[in-house]
Coordinates of C-alpha atoms in Angstrom, one line a residue:
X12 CA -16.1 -58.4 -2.0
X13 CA -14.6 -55.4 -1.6
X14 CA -13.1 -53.2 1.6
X15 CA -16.3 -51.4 2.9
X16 CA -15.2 -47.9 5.4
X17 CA -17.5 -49.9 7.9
X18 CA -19.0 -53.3 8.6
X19 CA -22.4 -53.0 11.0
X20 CA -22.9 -56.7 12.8
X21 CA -26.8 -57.0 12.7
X22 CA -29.5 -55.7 11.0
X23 CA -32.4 -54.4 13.0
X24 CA -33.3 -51.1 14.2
X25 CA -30.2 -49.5 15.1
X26 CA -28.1 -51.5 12.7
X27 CA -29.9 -50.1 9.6
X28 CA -30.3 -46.7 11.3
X29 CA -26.7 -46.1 11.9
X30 CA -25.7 -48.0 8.4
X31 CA -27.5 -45.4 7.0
X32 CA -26.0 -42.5 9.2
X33 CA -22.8 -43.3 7.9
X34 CA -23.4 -43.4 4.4
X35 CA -25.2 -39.9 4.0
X36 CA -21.9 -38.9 5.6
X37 CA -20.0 -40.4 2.2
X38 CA -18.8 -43.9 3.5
X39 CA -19.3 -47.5 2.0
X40 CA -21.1 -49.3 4.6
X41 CA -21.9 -53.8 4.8
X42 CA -24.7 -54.6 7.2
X43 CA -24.1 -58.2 8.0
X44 CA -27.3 -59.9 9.2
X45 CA -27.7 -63.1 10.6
X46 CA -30.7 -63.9 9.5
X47 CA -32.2 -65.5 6.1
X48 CA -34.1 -62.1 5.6
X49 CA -34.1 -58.8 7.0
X50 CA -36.6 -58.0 9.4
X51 CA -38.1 -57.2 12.5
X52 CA -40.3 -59.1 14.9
X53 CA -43.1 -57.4 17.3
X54 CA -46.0 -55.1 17.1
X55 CA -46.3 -51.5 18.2
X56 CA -43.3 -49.5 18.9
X57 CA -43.2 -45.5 20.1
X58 CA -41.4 -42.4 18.6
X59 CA -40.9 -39.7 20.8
X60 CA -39.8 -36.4 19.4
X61 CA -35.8 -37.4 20.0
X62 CA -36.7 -40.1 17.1
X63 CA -39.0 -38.4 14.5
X64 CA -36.4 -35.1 14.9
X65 CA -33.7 -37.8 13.0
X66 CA -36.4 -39.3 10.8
X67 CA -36.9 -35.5 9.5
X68 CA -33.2 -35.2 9.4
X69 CA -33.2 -38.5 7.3
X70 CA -36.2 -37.3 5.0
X71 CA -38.0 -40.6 6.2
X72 CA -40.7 -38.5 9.0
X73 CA -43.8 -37.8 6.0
X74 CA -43.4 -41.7 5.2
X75 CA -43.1 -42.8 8.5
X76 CA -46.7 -40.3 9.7
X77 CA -48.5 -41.7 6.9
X78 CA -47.6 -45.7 8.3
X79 CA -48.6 -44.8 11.8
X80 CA -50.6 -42.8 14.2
X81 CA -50.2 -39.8 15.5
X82 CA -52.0 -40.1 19.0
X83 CA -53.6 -36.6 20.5
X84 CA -52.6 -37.8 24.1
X85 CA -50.7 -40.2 26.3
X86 CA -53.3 -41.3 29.4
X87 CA -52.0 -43.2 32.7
X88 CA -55.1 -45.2 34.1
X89 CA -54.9 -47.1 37.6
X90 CA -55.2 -51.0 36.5
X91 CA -57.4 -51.7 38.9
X92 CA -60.4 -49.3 38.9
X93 CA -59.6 -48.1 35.7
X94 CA -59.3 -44.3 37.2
X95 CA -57.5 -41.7 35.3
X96 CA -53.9 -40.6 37.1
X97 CA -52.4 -38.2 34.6
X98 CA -51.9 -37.3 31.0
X99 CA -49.5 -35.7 28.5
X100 CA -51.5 -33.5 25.7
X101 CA -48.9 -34.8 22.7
X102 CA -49.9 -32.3 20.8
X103 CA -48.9 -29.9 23.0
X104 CA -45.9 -31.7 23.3
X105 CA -44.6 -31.5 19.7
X106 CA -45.5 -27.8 19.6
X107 CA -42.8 -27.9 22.5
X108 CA -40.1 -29.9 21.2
X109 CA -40.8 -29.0 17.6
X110 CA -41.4 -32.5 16.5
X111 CA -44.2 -35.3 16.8
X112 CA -44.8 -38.4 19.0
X113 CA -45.5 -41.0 16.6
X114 CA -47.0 -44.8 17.1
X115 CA -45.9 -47.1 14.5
X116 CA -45.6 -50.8 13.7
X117 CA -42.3 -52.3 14.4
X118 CA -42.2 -53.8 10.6
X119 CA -43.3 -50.8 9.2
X120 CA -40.4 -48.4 10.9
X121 CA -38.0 -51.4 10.1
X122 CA -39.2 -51.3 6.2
X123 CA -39.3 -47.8 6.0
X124 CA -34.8 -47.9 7.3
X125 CA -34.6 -51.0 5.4
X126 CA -35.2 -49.4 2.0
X127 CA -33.6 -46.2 2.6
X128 CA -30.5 -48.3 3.2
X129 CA -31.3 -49.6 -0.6
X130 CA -31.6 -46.4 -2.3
X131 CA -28.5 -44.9 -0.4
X132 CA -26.5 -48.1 -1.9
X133 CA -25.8 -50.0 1.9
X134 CA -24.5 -53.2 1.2
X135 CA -27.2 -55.5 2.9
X136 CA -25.8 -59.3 3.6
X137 CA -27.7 -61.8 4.7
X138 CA -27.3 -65.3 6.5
X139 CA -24.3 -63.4 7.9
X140 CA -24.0 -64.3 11.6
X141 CA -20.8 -62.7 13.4
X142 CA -18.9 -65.2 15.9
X143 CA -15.9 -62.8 16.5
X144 CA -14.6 -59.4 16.4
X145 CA -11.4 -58.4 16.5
X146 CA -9.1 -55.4 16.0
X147 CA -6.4 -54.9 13.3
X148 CA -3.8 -52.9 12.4
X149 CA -5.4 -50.9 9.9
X150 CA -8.8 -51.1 11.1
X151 CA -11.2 -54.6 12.5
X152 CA -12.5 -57.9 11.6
X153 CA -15.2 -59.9 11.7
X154 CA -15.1 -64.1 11.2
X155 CA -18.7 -65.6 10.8
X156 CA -19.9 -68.9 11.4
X157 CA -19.3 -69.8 7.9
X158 CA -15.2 -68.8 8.3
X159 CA -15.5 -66.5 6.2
X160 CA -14.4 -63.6 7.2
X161 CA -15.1 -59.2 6.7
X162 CA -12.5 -56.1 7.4
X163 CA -13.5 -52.5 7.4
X164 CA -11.8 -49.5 8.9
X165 CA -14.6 -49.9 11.4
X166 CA -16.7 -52.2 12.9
X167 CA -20.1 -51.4 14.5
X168 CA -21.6 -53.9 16.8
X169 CA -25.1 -53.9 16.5
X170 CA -25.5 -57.6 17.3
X171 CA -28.2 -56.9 20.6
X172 CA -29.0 -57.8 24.0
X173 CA -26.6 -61.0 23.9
X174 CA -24.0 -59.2 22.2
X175 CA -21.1 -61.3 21.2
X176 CA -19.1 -58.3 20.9
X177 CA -20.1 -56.4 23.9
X178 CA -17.5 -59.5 25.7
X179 CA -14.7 -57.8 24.4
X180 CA -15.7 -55.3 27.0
X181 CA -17.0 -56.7 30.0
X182 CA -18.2 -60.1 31.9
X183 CA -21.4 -59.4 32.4
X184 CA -24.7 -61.6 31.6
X185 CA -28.3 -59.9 30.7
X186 CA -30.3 -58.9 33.7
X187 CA -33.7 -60.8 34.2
X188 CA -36.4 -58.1 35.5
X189 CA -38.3 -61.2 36.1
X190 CA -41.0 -59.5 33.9
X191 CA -42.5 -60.7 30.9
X192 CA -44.7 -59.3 28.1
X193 CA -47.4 -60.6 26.0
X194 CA -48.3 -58.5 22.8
X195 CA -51.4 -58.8 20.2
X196 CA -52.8 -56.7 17.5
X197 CA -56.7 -56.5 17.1
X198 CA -58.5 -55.6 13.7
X199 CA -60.2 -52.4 13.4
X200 CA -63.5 -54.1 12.9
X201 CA -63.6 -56.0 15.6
X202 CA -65.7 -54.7 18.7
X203 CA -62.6 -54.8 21.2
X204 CA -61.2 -51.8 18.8
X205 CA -64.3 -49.9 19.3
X206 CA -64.4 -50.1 22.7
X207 CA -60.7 -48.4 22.9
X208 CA -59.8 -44.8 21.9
X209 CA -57.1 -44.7 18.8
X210 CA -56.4 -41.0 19.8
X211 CA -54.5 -42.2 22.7
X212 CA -52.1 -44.2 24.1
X213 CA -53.4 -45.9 27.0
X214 CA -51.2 -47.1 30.2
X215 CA -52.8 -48.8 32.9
X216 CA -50.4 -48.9 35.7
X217 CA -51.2 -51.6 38.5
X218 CA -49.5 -54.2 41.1
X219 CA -46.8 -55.5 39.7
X220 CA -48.4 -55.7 36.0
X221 CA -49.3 -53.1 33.6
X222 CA -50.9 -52.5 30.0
X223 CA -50.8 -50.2 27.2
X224 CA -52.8 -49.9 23.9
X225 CA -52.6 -47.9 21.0
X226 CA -53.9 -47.7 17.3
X227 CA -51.7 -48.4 14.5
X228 CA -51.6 -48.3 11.0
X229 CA -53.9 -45.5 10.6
X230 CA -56.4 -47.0 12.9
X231 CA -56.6 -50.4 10.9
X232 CA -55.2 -52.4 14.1
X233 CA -55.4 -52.0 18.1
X234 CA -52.0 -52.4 19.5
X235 CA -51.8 -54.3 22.9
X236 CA -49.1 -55.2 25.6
X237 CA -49.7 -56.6 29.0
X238 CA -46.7 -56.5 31.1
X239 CA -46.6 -58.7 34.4
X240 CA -44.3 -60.3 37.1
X241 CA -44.1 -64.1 37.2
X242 CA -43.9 -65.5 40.3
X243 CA -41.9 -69.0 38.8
X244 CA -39.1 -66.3 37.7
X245 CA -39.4 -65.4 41.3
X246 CA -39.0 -68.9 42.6
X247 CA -36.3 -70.0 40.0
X248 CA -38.1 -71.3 37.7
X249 CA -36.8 -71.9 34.0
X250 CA -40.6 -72.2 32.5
X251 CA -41.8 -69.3 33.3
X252 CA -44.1 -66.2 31.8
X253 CA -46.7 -69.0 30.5
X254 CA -50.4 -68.0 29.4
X255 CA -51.5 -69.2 33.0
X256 CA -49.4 -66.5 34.7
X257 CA -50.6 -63.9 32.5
X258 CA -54.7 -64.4 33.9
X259 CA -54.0 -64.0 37.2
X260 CA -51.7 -61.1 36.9
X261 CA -54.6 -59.8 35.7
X262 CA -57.1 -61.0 37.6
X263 CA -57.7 -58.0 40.0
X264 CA -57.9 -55.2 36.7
X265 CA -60.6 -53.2 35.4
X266 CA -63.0 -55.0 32.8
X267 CA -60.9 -53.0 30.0
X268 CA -57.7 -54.4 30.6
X269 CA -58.8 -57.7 31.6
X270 CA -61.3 -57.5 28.2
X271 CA -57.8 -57.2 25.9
X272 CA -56.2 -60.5 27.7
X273 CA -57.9 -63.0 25.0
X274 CA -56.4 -60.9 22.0
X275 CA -52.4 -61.3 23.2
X276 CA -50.6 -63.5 21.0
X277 CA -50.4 -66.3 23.5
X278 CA -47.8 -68.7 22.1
X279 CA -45.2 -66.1 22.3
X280 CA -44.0 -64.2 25.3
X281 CA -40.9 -61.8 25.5
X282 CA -39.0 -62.1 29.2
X283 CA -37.6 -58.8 29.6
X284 CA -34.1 -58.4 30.5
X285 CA -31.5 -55.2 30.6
X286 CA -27.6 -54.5 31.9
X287 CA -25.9 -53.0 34.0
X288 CA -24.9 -49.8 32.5
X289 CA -21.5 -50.0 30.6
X290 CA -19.6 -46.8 30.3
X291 CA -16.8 -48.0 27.7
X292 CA -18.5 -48.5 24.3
X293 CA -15.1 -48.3 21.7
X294 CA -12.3 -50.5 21.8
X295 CA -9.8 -49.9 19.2
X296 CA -12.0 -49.5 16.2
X297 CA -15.0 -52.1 16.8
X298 CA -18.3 -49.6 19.0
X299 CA -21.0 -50.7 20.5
X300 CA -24.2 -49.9 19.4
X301 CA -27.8 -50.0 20.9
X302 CA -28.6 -52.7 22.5
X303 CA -25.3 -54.3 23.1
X304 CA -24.8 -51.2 24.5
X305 CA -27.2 -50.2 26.7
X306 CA -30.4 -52.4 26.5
X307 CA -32.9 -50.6 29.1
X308 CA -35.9 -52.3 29.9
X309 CA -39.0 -50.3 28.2
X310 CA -41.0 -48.3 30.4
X311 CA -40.0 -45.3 28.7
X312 CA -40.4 -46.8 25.4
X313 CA -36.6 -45.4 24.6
X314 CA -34.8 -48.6 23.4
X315 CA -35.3 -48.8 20.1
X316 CA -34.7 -44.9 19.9
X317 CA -31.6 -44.5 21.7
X318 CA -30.1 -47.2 19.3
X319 CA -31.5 -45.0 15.8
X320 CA -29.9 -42.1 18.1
X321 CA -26.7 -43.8 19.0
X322 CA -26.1 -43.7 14.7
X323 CA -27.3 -40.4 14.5
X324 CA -24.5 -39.2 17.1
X325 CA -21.7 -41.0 15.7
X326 CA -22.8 -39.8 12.1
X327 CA -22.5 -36.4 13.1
X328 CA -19.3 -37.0 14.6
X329 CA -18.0 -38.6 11.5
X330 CA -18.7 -35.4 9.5
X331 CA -16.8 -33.1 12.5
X332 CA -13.7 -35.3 11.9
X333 CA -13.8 -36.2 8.1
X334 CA -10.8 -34.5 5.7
X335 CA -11.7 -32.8 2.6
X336 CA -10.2 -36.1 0.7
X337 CA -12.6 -38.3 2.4
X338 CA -10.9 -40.1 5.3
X339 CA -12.0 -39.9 8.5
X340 CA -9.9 -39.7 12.0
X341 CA -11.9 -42.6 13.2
X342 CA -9.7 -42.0 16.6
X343 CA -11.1 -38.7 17.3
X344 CA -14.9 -39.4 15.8
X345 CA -15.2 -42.3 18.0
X346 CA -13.6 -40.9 21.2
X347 CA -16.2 -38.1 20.6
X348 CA -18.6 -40.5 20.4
X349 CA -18.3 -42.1 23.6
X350 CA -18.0 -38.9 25.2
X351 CA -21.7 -37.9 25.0
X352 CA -23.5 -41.0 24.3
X353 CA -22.7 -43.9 27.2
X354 CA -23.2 -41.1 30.2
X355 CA -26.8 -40.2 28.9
X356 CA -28.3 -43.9 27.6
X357 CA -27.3 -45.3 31.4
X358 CA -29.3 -42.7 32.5
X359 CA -32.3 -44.1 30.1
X360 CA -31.6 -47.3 31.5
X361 CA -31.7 -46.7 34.8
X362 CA -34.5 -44.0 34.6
X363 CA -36.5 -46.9 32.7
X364 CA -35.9 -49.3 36.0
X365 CA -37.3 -46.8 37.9
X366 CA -40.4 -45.7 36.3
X367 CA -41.0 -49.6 36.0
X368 CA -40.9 -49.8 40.3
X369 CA -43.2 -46.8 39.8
X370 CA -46.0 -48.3 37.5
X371 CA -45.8 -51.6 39.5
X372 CA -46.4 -50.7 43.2
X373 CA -48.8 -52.1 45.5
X374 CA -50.9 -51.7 48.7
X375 CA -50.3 -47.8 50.4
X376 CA -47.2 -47.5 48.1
X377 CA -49.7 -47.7 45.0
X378 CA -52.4 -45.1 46.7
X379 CA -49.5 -42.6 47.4
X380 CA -48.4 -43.0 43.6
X381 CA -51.9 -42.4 42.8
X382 CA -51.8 -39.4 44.9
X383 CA -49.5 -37.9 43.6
X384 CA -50.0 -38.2 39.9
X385 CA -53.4 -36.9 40.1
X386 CA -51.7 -33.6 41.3
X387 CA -49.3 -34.0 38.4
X388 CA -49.9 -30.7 36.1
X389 CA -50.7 -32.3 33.3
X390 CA -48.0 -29.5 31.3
X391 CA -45.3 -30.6 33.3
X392 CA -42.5 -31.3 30.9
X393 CA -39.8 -31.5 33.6
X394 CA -39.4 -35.1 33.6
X395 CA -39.3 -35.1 29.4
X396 CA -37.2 -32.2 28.9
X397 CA -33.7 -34.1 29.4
X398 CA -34.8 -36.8 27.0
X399 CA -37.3 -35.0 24.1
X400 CA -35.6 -31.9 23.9
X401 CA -32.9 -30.5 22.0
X402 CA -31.3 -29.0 24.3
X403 CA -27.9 -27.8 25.5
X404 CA -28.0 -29.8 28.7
X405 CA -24.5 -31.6 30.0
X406 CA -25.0 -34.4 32.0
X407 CA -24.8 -32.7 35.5
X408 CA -27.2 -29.6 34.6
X409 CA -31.0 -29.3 35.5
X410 CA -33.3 -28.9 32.3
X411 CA -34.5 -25.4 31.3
X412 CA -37.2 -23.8 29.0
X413 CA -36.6 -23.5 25.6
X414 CA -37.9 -23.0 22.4
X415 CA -38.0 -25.9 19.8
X416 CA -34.6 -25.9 17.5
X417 CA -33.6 -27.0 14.3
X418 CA -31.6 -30.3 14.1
X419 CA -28.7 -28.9 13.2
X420 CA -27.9 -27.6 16.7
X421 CA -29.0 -30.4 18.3
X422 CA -27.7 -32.1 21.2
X423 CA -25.0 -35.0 20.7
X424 CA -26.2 -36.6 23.6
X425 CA -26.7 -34.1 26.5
X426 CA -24.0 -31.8 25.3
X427 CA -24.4 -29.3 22.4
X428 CA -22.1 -28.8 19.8
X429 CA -22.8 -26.7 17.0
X430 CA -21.4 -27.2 13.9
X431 CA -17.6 -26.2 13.2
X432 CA -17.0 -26.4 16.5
X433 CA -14.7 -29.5 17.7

């Protein structure tokens, strides 16, 4: 095979959104993907306007609207008596940040990246699983299990949660949340859809469990997750999440949420896990990426997105420090990029942590939650502003008002730059 300019380890979300990043800006790119096929496992995943703004920019936003949903509203319920706490109009909400909030299937935004990649000539390799990275003197390289082994000028590690790259970097281990999630989908036709409203994505917040529907696939399928401490991950326990745990979380729930329970996919369960935030994502010329990065746990459904972001950003970088013969001064884009992008996705991750203490409380804490989203306006954007909005925040600055923007002058993490500036 031939040189690429860059070699991405791992082929999911983020791998094939930045692999794609990079080659609108001119470079060869080689996705190397451990498994037989490319693809993605899972159900439902969420767009918020920081995502479909770099779908547009990609020319992938029409395709990806007409695979999903586009919900009217996001509505918090109390798990328990089934009481509504709060909502966000997300209609409103794209008129504000100029773009929409989108549901789709995991497969379907994966699909949608996936041949994109194709048509812009990414070099796809599969059965391609990365043992090692290592810097060299004109670039990086990666050996695989087979020995074989790939150079580029640079080397993207987009290789996940147990990142073998992300060692280079620290000594750290993934961080159990001692949460677990059961997901399902549920045919349109079946009564359990009818009973549920497609035009919204439902959270039910309650003691120490939660659960969220939506539709997808234009209203063929209900999307469900129920969310839920396990008390053997409490007591040590290495079998733990099981079916069994997941009925009595949810014992104490409305009939709704307790109605979904037979519908989750109940010989797989995900045990949710994050980091500790890492503020050194580039060493030499191998960079983090998504989740070896920063992998938040998902109460604010950003982890996916901040990885399709994280390739965004460094695209844009590329093209600030790319010569007019086509090389790029891979020293300066990648400083740049770890300027702006490690500062604002710990703040994802540990605004995620939070909001998951917040959905889960019990006893007077949960009451006083309750209290106090009820008196939530339901047109307060101050907690979405930092995240949705293009704006030009730096890290240690309050959000404002603004006015939706194009792309072009959007943020590169908190911190705008517009374009010919350095």
């Amino acid at each position: 095979m031939s040189q690429p300019d860059v070699i991405v380890a791992g082929g999911g979300l983020g791998g094939l959104g930045a692999a794609l990043s990079l080659t609108r800006q001119g470079l060869a790119v080689r996705v190397l993907e451990s498994a037989p096929a490319f693809g993605e496992v899972g159900a439902g995943i969420q767009l918020a306007p920081n995502c479909t703004r770099i779908l547009d920019d990609y020319g992938l936003l029409h395709e990806a609207i007409r695979l999903g949903v586009l919900p009217d509203a996001m509505v918090m319920r109390d798990a328990v008596d089934g009481e509504e706490l709060t909502r966000l109009d997300l209609r409103d909400l794209e008129k504000r940040y100029g773009y929409p909030y989108l549901v789709i299937h995991r497969s379907d935004l994966h699909g949608l990246l996936l041949r994109a990649c194709e048509r812009a000539g990414v070099e796809l390799v599969t059965d391609a699983r990365v043992t090692a990275f290592e810097n060299t003197a004109d670039g990086a390289r990666v050996t695989l299990a087979s020995g074989a082994t790939h150079r580029a000028g640079l080397v993207i590690a987009a290789d996940g949660l147990h990142s073998v790259a992300r060692k280079l970097f620290v000594d750290d281990r993934p961080v159990s949340s001692a949460y677990v999630a059961y997901r399902g989908t549920v045919p349109a036709e079946r009564p359990r859809v009818r009973s549920a409203d497609l035009g919204e994505v439902g959270v039910y917040v309650g003691p120490r469990c939660h659960f969220v529907h939506y539709g997808l696939r234009g209203g063929e399928l209900l999307n469900q997750v129920a969310v839920f401490e396990s008390p053997k991950a409490l007591a040590g326990q290495e079998d733990w999440g099981t079916p069994d745990e997941l009925d009595a979380a949810f014992a104490r729930t409305c009939d709704f949420v307790r109605d979904g329970l037979p519908f989750m996919w109940r010989e797989k369960w995900w045990r949710m896990f994050d980091r500790e935030p890492l503020l050194n994502w580039v060493q030499g010329r191998i960079a983090l990426l998504g989740d070896s990065a920063h992998p938040p746990l998902q109460y604010i459904a950003q982890g996916a997105i901040m990885a399709i972001e994280d390739g965004w950003v460094l695209g844009e970088h590329v093209a600030r420090h790319k010569a007019p013969d086509g090389t790029v001064d891979w020293s300066a884009a990648l400083a740049a990029y770890e300027a702006v992008r490690p500062e604002h996705c710990r703040r994802v991750l540990t605004t995620s942590r939070a909001w998951g203490e917040l959905w889960h409380l019990d006893g007077p804490d949960r009451e006083r939650r309750n209290v106090l989203l009820r008196a939530r306006d339901a047109y307060d954007y101050s907690f979405t502003d930092w995240l949705y909005g293009p704006t030009a925040l730096t890290p240690d600055q309050e959000p404002e008002m603004f006015t939706p923007i194009p792309l072009s002058s959007v943020s590169l993490g908190e911190a705008a730059l517009p374009r010919g500036t350095t």
